[in-house]
Short mmCIF file of C-alpha atoms in Angstrom, two decimals:
data_model
loop_
_atom_site.label_atom_id
_atom_site.label_comp_id
_atom_site.label_asym_id
_atom_site.label_seq_id
_atom_site.Cartn_x
_atom_site.Cartn_y
_atom_site.Cartn_z
CA GLU A 23 27.58 13.48 -2.73
CA MET A 24 25.62 16.24 -4.46
CA THR A 25 23.26 14.07 -6.99
CA PHE A 26 22.27 11.77 -3.96
CA ALA A 27 21.45 14.73 -1.80
CA VAL A 28 19.49 16.63 -4.59
CA ASN A 29 17.79 13.72 -6.41
CA HIS A 30 17.03 11.48 -3.02
CA LEU A 31 17.51 13.23 0.32
CA ALA A 32 15.68 16.55 -0.70
CA PRO A 33 12.69 14.70 -1.81
CA PHE A 34 13.00 12.54 1.20
CA LEU A 35 13.19 15.37 3.60
CA LEU A 36 10.54 17.49 1.83
CA THR A 37 8.26 14.44 2.19
CA HIS A 38 8.99 14.32 5.94
CA LEU A 39 8.19 18.09 6.30
CA LEU A 40 4.84 18.05 4.30
CA ILE A 41 3.43 14.55 5.63
CA ASP A 42 1.18 16.11 8.20
CA ALA A 43 -0.30 18.48 5.94
CA LEU A 44 -0.61 15.82 3.18
CA ARG A 45 -2.43 13.51 5.67
CA SER A 46 -4.90 16.27 6.84
CA GLY A 47 -5.64 17.19 3.22
CA ALA A 48 -6.18 13.73 2.05
CA PRO A 49 -6.86 12.23 -0.42
CA SER A 50 -3.37 13.33 -1.64
CA ARG A 51 -0.46 12.10 -3.75
CA ILE A 52 3.09 12.25 -3.53
CA VAL A 53 4.94 11.65 -6.98
CA THR A 54 8.67 11.05 -6.90
CA THR A 55 10.73 11.39 -10.18
CA ALA A 56 12.83 8.04 -10.78
CA SER A 57 14.54 7.24 -13.90
CA ASN A 58 15.17 3.77 -15.95
CA ALA A 59 18.87 4.78 -14.91
CA HIS A 60 18.07 2.89 -11.85
CA ARG A 61 18.27 -0.63 -13.70
CA ASN A 62 22.01 -0.64 -13.59
CA ALA A 63 22.29 0.85 -10.46
CA ASN A 64 22.84 -0.19 -6.70
CA ILE A 65 23.02 1.48 -3.37
CA ALA A 66 26.70 1.34 -1.95
CA PHE A 67 25.54 1.63 1.88
CA ASP A 68 29.22 1.73 2.69
CA ASP A 69 30.08 4.48 0.37
CA LEU A 70 27.03 6.86 -0.01
CA GLN A 71 29.17 9.67 -0.55
CA ALA A 72 30.87 7.78 -3.43
CA THR A 73 34.39 8.87 -2.07
CA ARG A 74 36.18 5.38 -3.25
CA LYS A 75 34.31 5.30 -6.76
CA TYR A 76 32.69 8.22 -8.43
CA SER A 77 31.16 8.48 -11.75
CA PRO A 78 28.27 11.00 -12.83
CA MET A 79 25.75 8.20 -14.51
CA GLY A 80 26.63 5.83 -11.55
CA ALA A 81 25.65 8.56 -9.01
CA TYR A 82 22.62 9.68 -10.87
CA GLY A 83 21.39 5.71 -11.30
CA SER A 84 21.98 5.14 -7.71
CA SER A 85 19.92 8.37 -6.74
CA LYS A 86 16.95 7.16 -9.07
CA LEU A 87 17.29 3.56 -7.50
CA ALA A 88 16.95 5.28 -4.08
CA ASN A 89 13.71 7.15 -5.13
CA ILE A 90 12.10 3.90 -6.21
CA LEU A 91 13.15 2.24 -2.89
CA PHE A 92 11.95 5.40 -0.86
CA THR A 93 8.58 5.15 -2.59
CA ARG A 94 8.07 1.56 -1.59
CA ALA A 95 9.19 2.18 1.94
CA LEU A 96 6.85 5.38 1.99
CA ALA A 97 3.76 3.49 0.34
CA LYS A 98 4.11 0.91 3.53
CA ARG A 99 4.01 3.69 5.95
CA LEU A 100 1.13 5.20 4.34
CA SER A 101 -0.83 2.09 4.16
CA GLY A 102 -4.30 2.71 5.51
CA THR A 103 -4.38 6.40 4.84
CA ALA A 104 -5.82 8.40 1.76
CA VAL A 105 -2.24 9.46 0.94
CA THR A 106 -0.61 7.61 -1.90
CA ALA A 107 3.13 7.40 -3.08
CA THR A 108 4.42 6.48 -6.74
CA CYS A 109 7.30 7.04 -8.71
CA VAL A 110 7.63 7.93 -12.35
CA HIS A 111 10.06 7.38 -15.45
CA PRO A 112 9.39 10.39 -17.43
CA GLY A 113 11.41 8.90 -20.30
CA PHE A 114 14.56 10.85 -21.97
CA VAL A 115 13.30 14.26 -21.84
CA ARG A 116 14.67 17.17 -23.75
CA THR A 117 15.58 19.46 -20.95
CA ASN A 118 18.76 21.36 -19.96
CA PHE A 119 19.85 18.45 -18.10
CA GLY A 120 23.91 18.51 -17.78
CA ARG A 121 24.15 21.71 -19.35
CA ASN A 122 25.67 23.52 -16.56
CA ASN A 123 27.74 20.22 -15.69
CA GLU A 124 31.61 20.62 -16.29
CA VAL A 125 31.83 17.76 -18.76
CA ALA A 126 33.91 16.96 -21.79
CA LEU A 127 32.93 18.73 -24.91
CA TRP A 128 32.21 15.26 -26.52
CA VAL A 129 29.73 14.78 -23.71
CA LYS A 130 28.01 17.95 -24.64
CA VAL A 131 28.17 17.30 -28.21
CA MET A 132 26.62 13.74 -27.71
CA PHE A 133 23.72 15.08 -25.37
CA GLY A 134 23.14 17.75 -28.28
CA LEU A 135 22.70 15.01 -30.63
CA VAL A 136 20.65 12.57 -28.92
CA SER A 137 18.48 15.23 -27.42
CA ARG A 138 16.92 15.70 -30.91
CA PHE A 139 15.26 12.16 -30.39
CA ALA A 140 14.23 13.06 -26.61
CA ARG A 141 10.42 13.58 -25.83
CA SER A 142 9.31 17.01 -25.47
CA PRO A 143 8.92 18.23 -21.79
CA GLN A 144 5.26 18.09 -22.23
CA LYS A 145 5.37 14.27 -23.09
CA GLY A 146 7.54 13.85 -20.12
CA ALA A 147 5.21 15.43 -17.81
CA GLU A 148 2.18 13.44 -18.96
CA THR A 149 2.77 10.46 -16.35
CA VAL A 150 3.69 12.77 -13.61
CA VAL A 151 0.36 14.74 -14.08
CA TYR A 152 -1.46 11.24 -14.55
CA LEU A 153 -0.08 10.01 -11.19
CA ALA A 154 -0.95 13.35 -9.45
CA ALA A 155 -4.52 13.72 -10.85
CA SER A 156 -6.08 10.64 -12.64
CA PRO A 157 -8.97 8.83 -10.71
CA ARG A 158 -7.69 5.72 -12.03
CA VAL A 159 -4.72 5.61 -9.66
CA GLN A 160 -6.35 7.06 -6.60
CA GLY A 161 -5.26 4.64 -3.65
CA GLU A 162 -2.64 3.03 -5.93
CA SER A 163 0.32 3.23 -3.89
CA GLY A 164 4.01 2.16 -4.24
CA GLY A 165 4.17 1.76 -8.02
CA TYR A 166 6.72 2.60 -10.48
CA TYR A 167 5.14 4.15 -13.70
CA PHE A 168 6.09 5.04 -17.39
CA ASP A 169 3.88 6.11 -20.10
CA CYS A 170 1.02 6.14 -17.69
CA LYS A 171 1.23 2.52 -16.97
CA PRO A 172 2.90 0.48 -13.94
CA ARG A 173 6.17 -1.03 -14.78
CA ALA A 174 8.41 -3.45 -12.74
CA PRO A 175 11.49 -1.80 -11.31
CA SER A 176 14.73 -3.63 -11.47
CA PRO A 177 15.10 -6.49 -8.69
CA ALA A 178 17.22 -3.83 -6.77
CA GLY A 179 14.23 -1.36 -6.86
CA GLN A 180 12.12 -4.21 -5.43
CA ASP A 181 14.28 -4.98 -2.30
CA ASP A 182 12.19 -4.18 0.80
CA ALA A 183 15.06 -4.74 3.05
CA ALA A 184 17.13 -2.05 1.27
CA ALA A 185 14.22 0.29 1.35
CA GLU A 186 14.18 0.05 4.91
CA ARG A 187 17.88 0.20 5.43
CA LEU A 188 17.81 3.28 2.93
CA TRP A 189 14.89 4.94 4.66
CA GLN A 190 17.04 4.62 8.46
CA VAL A 191 19.84 5.79 6.70
CA SER A 192 18.28 8.93 5.11
CA GLU A 193 16.71 9.84 8.60
CA GLN A 194 20.29 10.09 9.90
CA LEU A 195 21.60 12.04 6.87
CA VAL A 196 18.73 14.55 7.04
CA GLY A 197 18.88 14.74 10.96
CA ILE A 198 15.47 13.35 11.61
CA ALA A 199 16.13 10.14 13.19
#
C-alpha cells in the first residue's frame, strides 16, 4: 500500500541506512513526522496492504500511527547512545497535500476551503526544527510532540508490543530482516 510504504517504510529504511553514521556523529537526532490522524487508527497486521478494506484517510492514519510506534521502538534501541528519536505532529499545515491525488471534486473544494484555516508551512515546521536543534530536548527520546511540547499519543500509539511487532514486519518488508 503506497501510503504505508511512503509514510512509514521509507523513513524506517532510511533510518536503518543512516543509523551507523548517526551513531558515529552523535549527538544526533531523528525526527519523524506523525499526525494527530493516528488517534482513530490501528495497524491491521493481517492486511497491511489494505487489500480487504481501503480508505485514503484510514491508510494515512495507520501510517502515522506506524511512525509513532516506530519512534517508540527506535528510542528503545538507541537507549544509552547519544542518538535521540522523536516524532512530531506539525498540525494541519497549508501545503499541496492531496492536490495530485485523484479525488472527488467536492474533496478538492473542501480542502481548498479548510486550508484557509491551516497553519503556514513555517508554523508547521517550528516543532520539527525545535526537535532537531533545541538543547532543551537533547537526550529526550521516544516522545510525540506538538507545538514544541510533549503530548501523549493515543493508547494504540503507546502499545510497545505492537511497536515491536511492527518493527519485525517492517524489517521483513524492506528486506533487512
